[in-house]
Amino acid sequence: MALALDRIRIGSAPDSWGVWFPDDPQQVPWERFLDEVAEAGYSWIELGPYGYLPTDPARLTDEVTKRNLKVSAGTIFCGLHRGPSEWDSTWEQVSRVAALTQAMDAKHLVVIPSFWRDDKTAEILEPPELTTEQWRNLTTGMERLGREVKDTYGLDIVVHPHADTHIDTEEHVEQFLDSTDSDAVNLCLDTGHYAYCGGDSVKLIETYGERIGYLHLKQVDPDILADVVRNEVPFGPAVARGVMCEPPAGVPELGPVLTAAQKLGVDLFAIVEQDMYPCEPDKPLPIAVRTRKFLRSCGA
């Protein structure tokens, strides 16, 4: 008998509708995203890129409430490995996003490290490996961020390992977790990004369970991924090739991931994200409906 996944709260995000930017002519209007995510059967959403959804809390509350939706998290990007000079610009971004996230009664701020390779052009912006000093900047900066976000906004930060960033592979993720305080910083485990970078999500959950604060559910197409890795394709063009695919066609298997998460015995959000930028406007809804049905078959 399958384990009842009663500790897992399933949601989706603008990302699954091809939304990567606050404003882009290739993206569906935000009203359509909200209509369709509700129609697909989800009750939780993330804010996506700040400025895509309305940023006035009263208006956004009205828009999500009338569709029976609730917000689970906001998202920021930061380059704290570069040292204290990054703090002010990071906090300026955090203050906008965290204030809206708090106003929507969400409890999490997803933090994505900055990219070392340009998402579109493949230009190498920084070395893919951090120096010892940069690792120290990254870990101490994230701990400071976690504490100040908690003190100021009452939110928990969850750091998101991501392809083409410095927190990506199993080695880098474990180094990050071993170097940071769980009272200040935990992880948003994105199953697709972790598989993209060669990691095993079930193993990570079973080994570092107390550090898993949030989940993104995503799969990669192993055949496309093999070509992406072989040819050193950057993440943006890899997504355009379809490297992130519709469950259950890819890896990792999401049933075992959800079961491992349930066994942690804590309430966790598991937000579906299928990176699809750019995509045809009629493509996301049918995928979202099928994915929600698939997750129900897993017990979620």
PDB file of C-alpha atoms in Angstrom:
ATOM      1  CA  MET A   1       0.000   0.000   0.000  1.00  0.00           C
ATOM      2  CA  ALA A   2       1.372   3.407  -0.973  1.00  0.00           C
ATOM      3  CA  LEU A   3       2.274   5.846   1.772  1.00  0.00           C
ATOM      4  CA  ALA A   4      -0.374   8.564   2.182  1.00  0.00           C
ATOM      5  CA  LEU A   5       1.323  11.854   1.297  1.00  0.00           C
ATOM      6  CA  ASP A   6      -0.586  13.918   3.829  1.00  0.00           C
ATOM      7  CA  ARG A   7       2.396  16.143   4.710  1.00  0.00           C
ATOM      8  CA  ILE A   8       2.966  17.276   1.101  1.00  0.00           C
ATOM      9  CA  ARG A   9       1.210  20.387  -0.235  1.00  0.00           C
ATOM     10  CA  ILE A  10       1.202  20.435  -4.036  1.00  0.00           C
ATOM     11  CA  GLY A  11       1.281  23.653  -6.064  1.00  0.00           C
ATOM     12  CA  SER A  12       2.508  25.104  -9.330  1.00  0.00           C
ATOM     13  CA  ALA A  13       4.249  28.262 -10.488  1.00  0.00           C
ATOM     14  CA  PRO A  14       4.461  30.760 -13.386  1.00  0.00           C
ATOM     15  CA  ASP A  15       7.522  28.826 -14.575  1.00  0.00           C
ATOM     16  CA  SER A  16       5.238  25.966 -15.649  1.00  0.00           C
ATOM     17  CA  TRP A  17       3.469  28.466 -17.930  1.00  0.00           C
ATOM     18  CA  GLY A  18       6.689  29.551 -19.632  1.00  0.00           C
ATOM     19  CA  VAL A  19       7.186  32.636 -17.442  1.00  0.00           C
ATOM     20  CA  TRP A  20      10.777  33.622 -16.674  1.00  0.00           C
ATOM     21  CA  PHE A  21      10.603  37.420 -16.718  1.00  0.00           C
ATOM     22  CA  PRO A  22       8.434  40.149 -15.183  1.00  0.00           C
ATOM     23  CA  ASP A  23       7.392  41.337 -18.634  1.00  0.00           C
ATOM     24  CA  ASP A  24       7.972  39.531 -21.918  1.00  0.00           C
ATOM     25  CA  PRO A  25       5.849  39.401 -25.089  1.00  0.00           C
ATOM     26  CA  GLN A  26       6.437  35.640 -25.379  1.00  0.00           C
ATOM     27  CA  GLN A  27       4.735  34.987 -22.018  1.00  0.00           C
ATOM     28  CA  VAL A  28       1.049  34.493 -21.229  1.00  0.00           C
ATOM     29  CA  PRO A  29      -0.671  37.379 -19.397  1.00  0.00           C
ATOM     30  CA  TRP A  30      -0.759  36.922 -15.630  1.00  0.00           C
ATOM     31  CA  GLU A  31      -4.556  36.733 -15.556  1.00  0.00           C
ATOM     32  CA  ARG A  32      -4.446  33.734 -17.856  1.00  0.00           C
ATOM     33  CA  PHE A  33      -1.819  32.043 -15.684  1.00  0.00           C
ATOM     34  CA  LEU A  34      -3.974  32.467 -12.573  1.00  0.00           C
ATOM     35  CA  ASP A  35      -7.116  31.271 -14.362  1.00  0.00           C
ATOM     36  CA  GLU A  36      -5.402  28.207 -15.775  1.00  0.00           C
ATOM     37  CA  VAL A  37      -3.436  27.174 -12.690  1.00  0.00           C
ATOM     38  CA  ALA A  38      -6.723  27.139 -10.762  1.00  0.00           C
ATOM     39  CA  GLU A  39      -8.480  25.287 -13.583  1.00  0.00           C
ATOM     40  CA  ALA A  40      -5.736  22.643 -13.535  1.00  0.00           C
ATOM     41  CA  GLY A  41      -6.577  21.853  -9.912  1.00  0.00           C
ATOM     42  CA  TYR A  42      -3.790  23.550  -7.979  1.00  0.00           C
ATOM     43  CA  SER A  43      -4.454  25.611  -4.855  1.00  0.00           C
ATOM     44  CA  TRP A  44      -0.915  26.894  -4.168  1.00  0.00           C
ATOM     45  CA  ILE A  45       1.300  29.093  -6.372  1.00  0.00           C
ATOM     46  CA  GLU A  46       4.595  30.930  -6.188  1.00  0.00           C
ATOM     47  CA  LEU A  47       4.927  34.599  -7.132  1.00  0.00           C
ATOM     48  CA  GLY A  48       7.368  33.940  -9.968  1.00  0.00           C
ATOM     49  CA  PRO A  49       9.553  36.813 -11.200  1.00  0.00           C
ATOM     50  CA  TYR A  50       8.742  39.931  -9.184  1.00  0.00           C
ATOM     51  CA  GLY A  51       6.471  42.175 -11.233  1.00  0.00           C
ATOM     52  CA  TYR A  52       4.816  39.446 -13.285  1.00  0.00           C
ATOM     53  CA  LEU A  53       1.879  39.175 -10.889  1.00  0.00           C
ATOM     54  CA  PRO A  54       0.457  42.407  -9.415  1.00  0.00           C
ATOM     55  CA  THR A  55       2.772  43.769  -6.705  1.00  0.00           C
ATOM     56  CA  ASP A  56       0.060  45.621  -4.783  1.00  0.00           C
ATOM     57  CA  PRO A  57      -0.797  43.222  -1.934  1.00  0.00           C
ATOM     58  CA  ALA A  58      -4.468  44.170  -1.793  1.00  0.00           C
ATOM     59  CA  ARG A  59      -4.969  43.642  -5.520  1.00  0.00           C
ATOM     60  CA  LEU A  60      -2.986  40.401  -5.581  1.00  0.00           C
ATOM     61  CA  THR A  61      -4.894  39.083  -2.570  1.00  0.00           C
ATOM     62  CA  ASP A  62      -8.157  39.795  -4.364  1.00  0.00           C
ATOM     63  CA  GLU A  63      -6.963  38.110  -7.570  1.00  0.00           C
ATOM     64  CA  VAL A  64      -5.744  34.910  -5.911  1.00  0.00           C
ATOM     65  CA  THR A  65      -8.586  34.671  -3.398  1.00  0.00           C
ATOM     66  CA  LYS A  66     -11.315  34.823  -6.025  1.00  0.00           C
ATOM     67  CA  ARG A  67      -9.640  31.848  -7.733  1.00  0.00           C
ATOM     68  CA  ASN A  68      -9.232  29.921  -4.442  1.00  0.00           C
ATOM     69  CA  LEU A  69      -5.449  30.186  -4.667  1.00  0.00           C
ATOM     70  CA  LYS A  70      -2.818  30.847  -1.992  1.00  0.00           C
ATOM     71  CA  VAL A  71       0.837  31.863  -2.244  1.00  0.00           C
ATOM     72  CA  SER A  72       3.588  29.585  -0.925  1.00  0.00           C
ATOM     73  CA  ALA A  73       6.751  31.603  -1.676  1.00  0.00           C
ATOM     74  CA  GLY A  74       8.543  34.420  -3.441  1.00  0.00           C
ATOM     75  CA  THR A  75      11.865  34.139  -5.290  1.00  0.00           C
ATOM     76  CA  ILE A  76      15.075  36.176  -5.468  1.00  0.00           C
ATOM     77  CA  PHE A  77      18.470  35.795  -7.184  1.00  0.00           C
ATOM     78  CA  CYS A  78      21.727  36.848  -5.535  1.00  0.00           C
ATOM     79  CA  GLY A  79      25.500  36.701  -5.913  1.00  0.00           C
ATOM     80  CA  LEU A  80      26.610  36.727  -2.292  1.00  0.00           C
ATOM     81  CA  HIS A  81      29.769  34.752  -3.131  1.00  0.00           C
ATOM     82  CA  ARG A  82      31.156  38.059  -4.408  1.00  0.00           C
ATOM     83  CA  GLY A  83      31.367  39.371  -0.870  1.00  0.00           C
ATOM     84  CA  PRO A  84      29.918  42.153   1.304  1.00  0.00           C
ATOM     85  CA  SER A  85      29.700  44.581  -1.631  1.00  0.00           C
ATOM     86  CA  GLU A  86      26.721  42.528  -2.882  1.00  0.00           C
ATOM     87  CA  TRP A  87      24.694  42.964   0.279  1.00  0.00           C
ATOM     88  CA  ASP A  88      22.949  46.272  -0.414  1.00  0.00           C
ATOM     89  CA  SER A  89      21.724  45.344  -3.899  1.00  0.00           C
ATOM     90  CA  THR A  90      20.637  41.932  -2.624  1.00  0.00           C
ATOM     91  CA  TRP A  91      18.715  43.420   0.279  1.00  0.00           C
ATOM     92  CA  GLU A  92      17.044  45.969  -1.991  1.00  0.00           C
ATOM     93  CA  GLN A  93      15.649  43.096  -4.074  1.00  0.00           C
ATOM     94  CA  VAL A  94      14.797  41.042  -0.985  1.00  0.00           C
ATOM     95  CA  SER A  95      12.914  43.874   0.646  1.00  0.00           C
ATOM     96  CA  ARG A  96      10.531  44.190  -2.300  1.00  0.00           C
ATOM     97  CA  VAL A  97       9.933  40.481  -2.794  1.00  0.00           C
ATOM     98  CA  ALA A  98       9.859  39.530   0.886  1.00  0.00           C
ATOM     99  CA  ALA A  99       7.413  42.290   1.759  1.00  0.00           C
ATOM    100  CA  LEU A 100       4.958  41.048  -0.878  1.00  0.00           C
ATOM    101  CA  THR A 101       5.560  37.419   0.109  1.00  0.00           C
ATOM    102  CA  GLN A 102       4.860  38.253   3.751  1.00  0.00           C
ATOM    103  CA  ALA A 103       1.749  40.239   2.813  1.00  0.00           C
ATOM    104  CA  MET A 104       0.418  37.152   0.993  1.00  0.00           C
ATOM    105  CA  ASP A 105       0.819  35.074   4.198  1.00  0.00           C
ATOM    106  CA  ALA A 106       3.503  32.918   2.599  1.00  0.00           C
ATOM    107  CA  LYS A 107       6.364  31.646   4.766  1.00  0.00           C
ATOM    108  CA  HIS A 108       9.210  30.964   2.316  1.00  0.00           C
ATOM    109  CA  LEU A 109      11.661  32.930   0.205  1.00  0.00           C
ATOM    110  CA  VAL A 110      13.351  30.838  -2.493  1.00  0.00           C
ATOM    111  CA  VAL A 111      16.929  32.052  -3.051  1.00  0.00           C
ATOM    112  CA  ILE A 112      18.666  31.159  -6.338  1.00  0.00           C
ATOM    113  CA  PRO A 113      22.421  31.786  -6.662  1.00  0.00           C
ATOM    114  CA  SER A 114      23.507  33.920  -9.604  1.00  0.00           C
ATOM    115  CA  PHE A 115      24.553  32.205 -12.833  1.00  0.00           C
ATOM    116  CA  TRP A 116      28.223  31.786 -13.765  1.00  0.00           C
ATOM    117  CA  ARG A 117      27.242  31.368 -17.445  1.00  0.00           C
ATOM    118  CA  ASP A 118      24.875  33.671 -19.328  1.00  0.00           C
ATOM    119  CA  ASP A 119      21.486  32.040 -19.677  1.00  0.00           C
ATOM    120  CA  LYS A 120      21.049  33.032 -23.319  1.00  0.00           C
ATOM    121  CA  THR A 121      24.441  33.707 -24.894  1.00  0.00           C
ATOM    122  CA  ALA A 122      26.525  31.044 -23.082  1.00  0.00           C
ATOM    123  CA  GLU A 123      29.119  33.719 -22.265  1.00  0.00           C
ATOM    124  CA  ILE A 124      31.201  32.641 -19.288  1.00  0.00           C
ATOM    125  CA  LEU A 125      30.623  35.353 -16.680  1.00  0.00           C
ATOM    126  CA  GLU A 126      32.667  33.849 -13.826  1.00  0.00           C
ATOM    127  CA  PRO A 127      34.617  30.635 -13.186  1.00  0.00           C
ATOM    128  CA  PRO A 128      32.244  27.737 -12.439  1.00  0.00           C
ATOM    129  CA  GLU A 129      34.251  26.812  -9.327  1.00  0.00           C
ATOM    130  CA  LEU A 130      34.409  29.129  -6.326  1.00  0.00           C
ATOM    131  CA  THR A 131      37.614  29.937  -4.461  1.00  0.00           C
ATOM    132  CA  THR A 132      37.847  29.196  -0.740  1.00  0.00           C
ATOM    133  CA  GLU A 133      37.195  32.860  -0.001  1.00  0.00           C
ATOM    134  CA  GLN A 134      34.156  32.917  -2.297  1.00  0.00           C
ATOM    135  CA  TRP A 135      32.711  29.836  -0.607  1.00  0.00           C
ATOM    136  CA  ARG A 136      33.126  31.590   2.732  1.00  0.00           C
ATOM    137  CA  ASN A 137      31.427  34.702   1.347  1.00  0.00           C
ATOM    138  CA  LEU A 138      28.590  32.554   0.004  1.00  0.00           C
ATOM    139  CA  THR A 139      27.940  30.617   3.192  1.00  0.00           C
ATOM    140  CA  THR A 140      28.281  33.506   5.617  1.00  0.00           C
ATOM    141  CA  GLY A 141      26.240  35.736   3.302  1.00  0.00           C
ATOM    142  CA  MET A 142      23.415  33.199   3.056  1.00  0.00           C
ATOM    143  CA  GLU A 143      23.399  32.746   6.833  1.00  0.00           C
ATOM    144  CA  ARG A 144      23.152  36.495   7.321  1.00  0.00           C
ATOM    145  CA  LEU A 145      20.414  36.669   4.714  1.00  0.00           C
ATOM    146  CA  GLY A 146      18.492  33.876   6.398  1.00  0.00           C
ATOM    147  CA  ARG A 147      18.646  35.518   9.806  1.00  0.00           C
ATOM    148  CA  GLU A 148      17.767  39.014   8.611  1.00  0.00           C
ATOM    149  CA  VAL A 149      14.899  37.820   6.404  1.00  0.00           C
ATOM    150  CA  LYS A 150      13.531  35.869   9.374  1.00  0.00           C
ATOM    151  CA  ASP A 151      13.915  38.798  11.770  1.00  0.00           C
ATOM    152  CA  THR A 152      12.477  41.391   9.385  1.00  0.00           C
ATOM    153  CA  TYR A 153       9.806  39.477   7.459  1.00  0.00           C
ATOM    154  CA  GLY A 154       9.220  36.238   9.365  1.00  0.00           C
ATOM    155  CA  LEU A 155      10.150  34.173   6.298  1.00  0.00           C
ATOM    156  CA  ASP A 156      12.425  31.136   6.006  1.00  0.00           C
ATOM    157  CA  ILE A 157      14.926  31.245   3.165  1.00  0.00           C
ATOM    158  CA  VAL A 158      15.368  28.051   1.133  1.00  0.00           C
ATOM    159  CA  VAL A 159      18.379  28.026  -1.179  1.00  0.00           C
ATOM    160  CA  HIS A 160      17.709  26.500  -4.598  1.00  0.00           C
ATOM    161  CA  PRO A 161      20.519  24.476  -6.231  1.00  0.00           C
ATOM    162  CA  HIS A 162      20.348  25.384  -9.914  1.00  0.00           C
ATOM    163  CA  ALA A 163      22.105  24.458 -13.142  1.00  0.00           C
ATOM    164  CA  ASP A 164      24.852  26.897 -14.212  1.00  0.00           C
ATOM    165  CA  THR A 165      25.208  28.283 -10.674  1.00  0.00           C
ATOM    166  CA  HIS A 166      27.808  27.511  -8.007  1.00  0.00           C
ATOM    167  CA  ILE A 167      25.366  25.363  -6.007  1.00  0.00           C
ATOM    168  CA  ASP A 168      24.537  22.635  -8.496  1.00  0.00           C
ATOM    169  CA  THR A 169      26.190  19.204  -8.168  1.00  0.00           C
ATOM    170  CA  GLU A 170      25.924  16.766  -5.269  1.00  0.00           C
ATOM    171  CA  GLU A 171      29.429  17.784  -4.167  1.00  0.00           C
ATOM    172  CA  HIS A 172      28.591  21.498  -4.151  1.00  0.00           C
ATOM    173  CA  VAL A 173      25.199  21.023  -2.487  1.00  0.00           C
ATOM    174  CA  GLU A 174      26.682  18.910   0.287  1.00  0.00           C
ATOM    175  CA  GLN A 175      29.547  21.379   0.755  1.00  0.00           C
ATOM    176  CA  PHE A 176      27.005  24.189   1.060  1.00  0.00           C
ATOM    177  CA  LEU A 177      24.872  22.319   3.589  1.00  0.00           C
ATOM    178  CA  ASP A 178      27.880  21.188   5.633  1.00  0.00           C
ATOM    179  CA  SER A 179      29.117  24.804   5.774  1.00  0.00           C
ATOM    180  CA  THR A 180      25.878  26.501   6.849  1.00  0.00           C
ATOM    181  CA  ASP A 181      23.744  26.629   9.984  1.00  0.00           C
ATOM    182  CA  SER A 182      20.372  24.900   9.705  1.00  0.00           C
ATOM    183  CA  ASP A 183      18.861  27.535  11.992  1.00  0.00           C
ATOM    184  CA  ALA A 184      19.500  30.140   9.283  1.00  0.00           C
ATOM    185  CA  VAL A 185      19.522  28.346   5.915  1.00  0.00           C
ATOM    186  CA  ASN A 186      17.797  25.329   4.447  1.00  0.00           C
ATOM    187  CA  LEU A 187      17.305  23.928   0.962  1.00  0.00           C
ATOM    188  CA  CYS A 188      14.735  24.152  -1.805  1.00  0.00           C
ATOM    189  CA  LEU A 189      15.423  20.835  -3.504  1.00  0.00           C
ATOM    190  CA  ASP A 190      14.544  21.090  -7.179  1.00  0.00           C
ATOM    191  CA  THR A 191      14.441  17.488  -8.373  1.00  0.00           C
ATOM    192  CA  GLY A 192      14.980  18.450 -12.008  1.00  0.00           C
ATOM    193  CA  HIS A 193      17.942  20.730 -11.477  1.00  0.00           C
ATOM    194  CA  TYR A 194      19.539  18.233  -9.119  1.00  0.00           C
ATOM    195  CA  ALA A 195      19.160  15.429 -11.685  1.00  0.00           C
ATOM    196  CA  TYR A 196      20.388  17.796 -14.437  1.00  0.00           C
ATOM    197  CA  CYS A 197      23.584  18.207 -12.395  1.00  0.00           C
ATOM    198  CA  GLY A 198      23.950  14.478 -11.635  1.00  0.00           C
ATOM    199  CA  GLY A 199      22.442  14.359  -8.135  1.00  0.00           C
ATOM    200  CA  ASP A 200      20.109  11.796  -6.529  1.00  0.00           C
ATOM    201  CA  SER A 201      17.144  13.538  -4.864  1.00  0.00           C
ATOM    202  CA  VAL A 202      16.037  10.544  -2.772  1.00  0.00           C
ATOM    203  CA  LYS A 203      19.568  10.093  -1.421  1.00  0.00           C
ATOM    204  CA  LEU A 204      19.778  13.795  -0.572  1.00  0.00           C
ATOM    205  CA  ILE A 205      16.439  13.714   1.273  1.00  0.00           C
ATOM    206  CA  GLU A 206      17.445  10.587   3.190  1.00  0.00           C
ATOM    207  CA  THR A 207      20.894  11.977   4.070  1.00  0.00           C
ATOM    208  CA  TYR A 208      20.107  15.640   4.754  1.00  0.00           C
ATOM    209  CA  GLY A 209      16.410  15.375   5.599  1.00  0.00           C
ATOM    210  CA  GLU A 210      16.463  18.017   8.324  1.00  0.00           C
ATOM    211  CA  ARG A 211      17.783  20.531   5.781  1.00  0.00           C
ATOM    212  CA  ILE A 212      15.036  20.020   3.181  1.00  0.00           C
ATOM    213  CA  GLY A 213      12.676  22.952   3.657  1.00  0.00           C
ATOM    214  CA  TYR A 214      10.846  23.034   0.334  1.00  0.00           C
ATOM    215  CA  LEU A 215      10.565  21.061  -2.920  1.00  0.00           C
ATOM    216  CA  HIS A 216      10.290  21.869  -6.605  1.00  0.00           C
ATOM    217  CA  LEU A 217       8.995  18.904  -8.604  1.00  0.00           C
ATOM    218  CA  LYS A 218      10.601  18.681 -12.006  1.00  0.00           C
ATOM    219  CA  GLN A 219      11.938  16.030 -14.382  1.00  0.00           C
ATOM    220  CA  VAL A 220      14.646  15.971 -17.038  1.00  0.00           C
ATOM    221  CA  ASP A 221      14.678  14.076 -20.326  1.00  0.00           C
ATOM    222  CA  PRO A 222      17.778  11.852 -19.997  1.00  0.00           C
ATOM    223  CA  ASP A 223      18.455  11.701 -23.745  1.00  0.00           C
ATOM    224  CA  ILE A 224      18.344  15.464 -24.223  1.00  0.00           C
ATOM    225  CA  LEU A 225      20.351  15.915 -21.010  1.00  0.00           C
ATOM    226  CA  ALA A 226      23.092  13.606 -22.281  1.00  0.00           C
ATOM    227  CA  ASP A 227      23.449  15.736 -25.406  1.00  0.00           C
ATOM    228  CA  VAL A 228      23.357  18.956 -23.351  1.00  0.00           C
ATOM    229  CA  VAL A 229      26.144  17.703 -21.087  1.00  0.00           C
ATOM    230  CA  ARG A 230      28.220  16.354 -23.980  1.00  0.00           C
ATOM    231  CA  ASN A 231      28.048  19.653 -25.864  1.00  0.00           C
ATOM    232  CA  GLU A 232      28.219  21.952 -22.806  1.00  0.00           C
ATOM    233  CA  VAL A 233      24.928  23.624 -23.721  1.00  0.00           C
ATOM    234  CA  PRO A 234      23.935  26.427 -21.296  1.00  0.00           C
ATOM    235  CA  PHE A 235      20.724  26.129 -19.335  1.00  0.00           C
ATOM    236  CA  GLY A 236      18.538  28.527 -21.352  1.00  0.00           C
ATOM    237  CA  PRO A 237      19.068  26.830 -24.732  1.00  0.00           C
ATOM    238  CA  ALA A 238      18.797  23.429 -23.001  1.00  0.00           C
ATOM    239  CA  VAL A 239      15.315  24.373 -21.786  1.00  0.00           C
ATOM    240  CA  ALA A 240      14.372  25.495 -25.296  1.00  0.00           C
ATOM    241  CA  ARG A 241      15.385  22.003 -26.476  1.00  0.00           C
ATOM    242  CA  GLY A 242      12.943  20.465 -23.967  1.00  0.00           C
ATOM    243  CA  VAL A 243      15.446  19.170 -21.399  1.00  0.00           C
ATOM    244  CA  MET A 244      12.825  19.672 -18.683  1.00  0.00           C
ATOM    245  CA  CYS A 245       9.973  17.340 -19.572  1.00  0.00           C
ATOM    246  CA  GLU A 246       6.449  16.435 -18.538  1.00  0.00           C
ATOM    247  CA  PRO A 247       6.167  13.858 -15.749  1.00  0.00           C
ATOM    248  CA  PRO A 248       6.349  10.907 -15.671  1.00  0.00           C
ATOM    249  CA  ALA A 249       8.437  10.790 -18.876  1.00  0.00           C
ATOM    250  CA  GLY A 250      11.770  11.781 -17.305  1.00  0.00           C
ATOM    251  CA  VAL A 251      13.969  11.423 -14.255  1.00  0.00           C
ATOM    252  CA  PRO A 252      13.935  11.272 -11.310  1.00  0.00           C
ATOM    253  CA  GLU A 253      10.849   9.212 -10.570  1.00  0.00           C
ATOM    254  CA  LEU A 254       8.687  11.540  -8.492  1.00  0.00           C
ATOM    255  CA  GLY A 255       6.850   8.853  -6.507  1.00  0.00           C
ATOM    256  CA  PRO A 256       9.960   7.788  -4.547  1.00  0.00           C
ATOM    257  CA  VAL A 257      10.945  11.439  -4.024  1.00  0.00           C
ATOM    258  CA  LEU A 258       7.531  12.254  -2.542  1.00  0.00           C
ATOM    259  CA  THR A 259       7.605   9.122  -0.384  1.00  0.00           C
ATOM    260  CA  ALA A 260      11.051  10.020   0.971  1.00  0.00           C
ATOM    261  CA  ALA A 261       9.816  13.554   1.700  1.00  0.00           C
ATOM    262  CA  GLN A 262       6.692  12.269   3.456  1.00  0.00           C
ATOM    263  CA  LYS A 263       8.858  10.086   5.708  1.00  0.00           C
ATOM    264  CA  LEU A 264      10.564  13.227   7.056  1.00  0.00           C
ATOM    265  CA  GLY A 265       7.389  13.832   9.052  1.00  0.00           C
ATOM    266  CA  VAL A 266       7.186  17.567   8.389  1.00  0.00           C
ATOM    267  CA  ASP A 267       4.858  19.663   6.244  1.00  0.00           C
ATOM    268  CA  LEU A 268       6.487  20.473   2.912  1.00  0.00           C
ATOM    269  CA  PHE A 269       5.448  22.373  -0.169  1.00  0.00           C
ATOM    270  CA  ALA A 270       6.104  20.538  -3.433  1.00  0.00           C
ATOM    271  CA  ILE A 271       5.713  23.032  -6.262  1.00  0.00           C
ATOM    272  CA  VAL A 272       5.553  21.746  -9.829  1.00  0.00           C
ATOM    273  CA  GLU A 273       7.915  23.585 -12.154  1.00  0.00           C
ATOM    274  CA  GLN A 274       8.406  22.477 -15.722  1.00  0.00           C
ATOM    275  CA  ASP A 275      10.806  24.971 -17.266  1.00  0.00           C
ATOM    276  CA  MET A 276       9.307  25.883 -20.632  1.00  0.00           C
ATOM    277  CA  TYR A 277      10.666  29.166 -21.941  1.00  0.00           C
ATOM    278  CA  PRO A 278       9.590  30.094 -24.484  1.00  0.00           C
ATOM    279  CA  CYS A 279       6.433  28.087 -25.127  1.00  0.00           C
ATOM    280  CA  GLU A 280       3.218  28.354 -27.106  1.00  0.00           C
ATOM    281  CA  PRO A 281       0.429  29.901 -24.983  1.00  0.00           C
ATOM    282  CA  ASP A 282      -1.884  26.893 -25.351  1.00  0.00           C
ATOM    283  CA  LYS A 283       0.751  24.359 -24.309  1.00  0.00           C
ATOM    284  CA  PRO A 284       0.907  24.721 -20.473  1.00  0.00           C
ATOM    285  CA  LEU A 285      -2.686  24.047 -19.376  1.00  0.00           C
ATOM    286  CA  PRO A 286      -3.069  20.503 -20.761  1.00  0.00           C
ATOM    287  CA  ILE A 287       0.354  19.590 -19.318  1.00  0.00           C
ATOM    288  CA  ALA A 288      -0.630  21.062 -15.946  1.00  0.00           C
ATOM    289  CA  VAL A 289      -3.872  19.070 -15.897  1.00  0.00           C
ATOM    290  CA  ARG A 290      -2.084  15.816 -16.746  1.00  0.00           C
ATOM    291  CA  THR A 291       0.695  16.498 -14.216  1.00  0.00           C
ATOM    292  CA  ARG A 292      -1.809  17.169 -11.434  1.00  0.00           C
ATOM    293  CA  LYS A 293      -3.595  13.908 -12.299  1.00  0.00           C
ATOM    294  CA  PHE A 294      -0.268  12.053 -12.269  1.00  0.00           C
ATOM    295  CA  LEU A 295       0.652  13.462  -8.853  1.00  0.00           C
ATOM    296  CA  ARG A 296      -2.727  12.381  -7.487  1.00  0.00           C
ATOM    297  CA  SER A 297      -1.918   8.874  -8.701  1.00  0.00           C
ATOM    298  CA  CYS A 298       1.236   9.084  -6.563  1.00  0.00           C
ATOM    299  CA  GLY A 299      -0.915   9.918  -3.539  1.00  0.00           C
ATOM    300  CA  ALA A 300      -0.249  13.663  -3.521  1.00  0.00           C
TER     301      ALA A 300
END
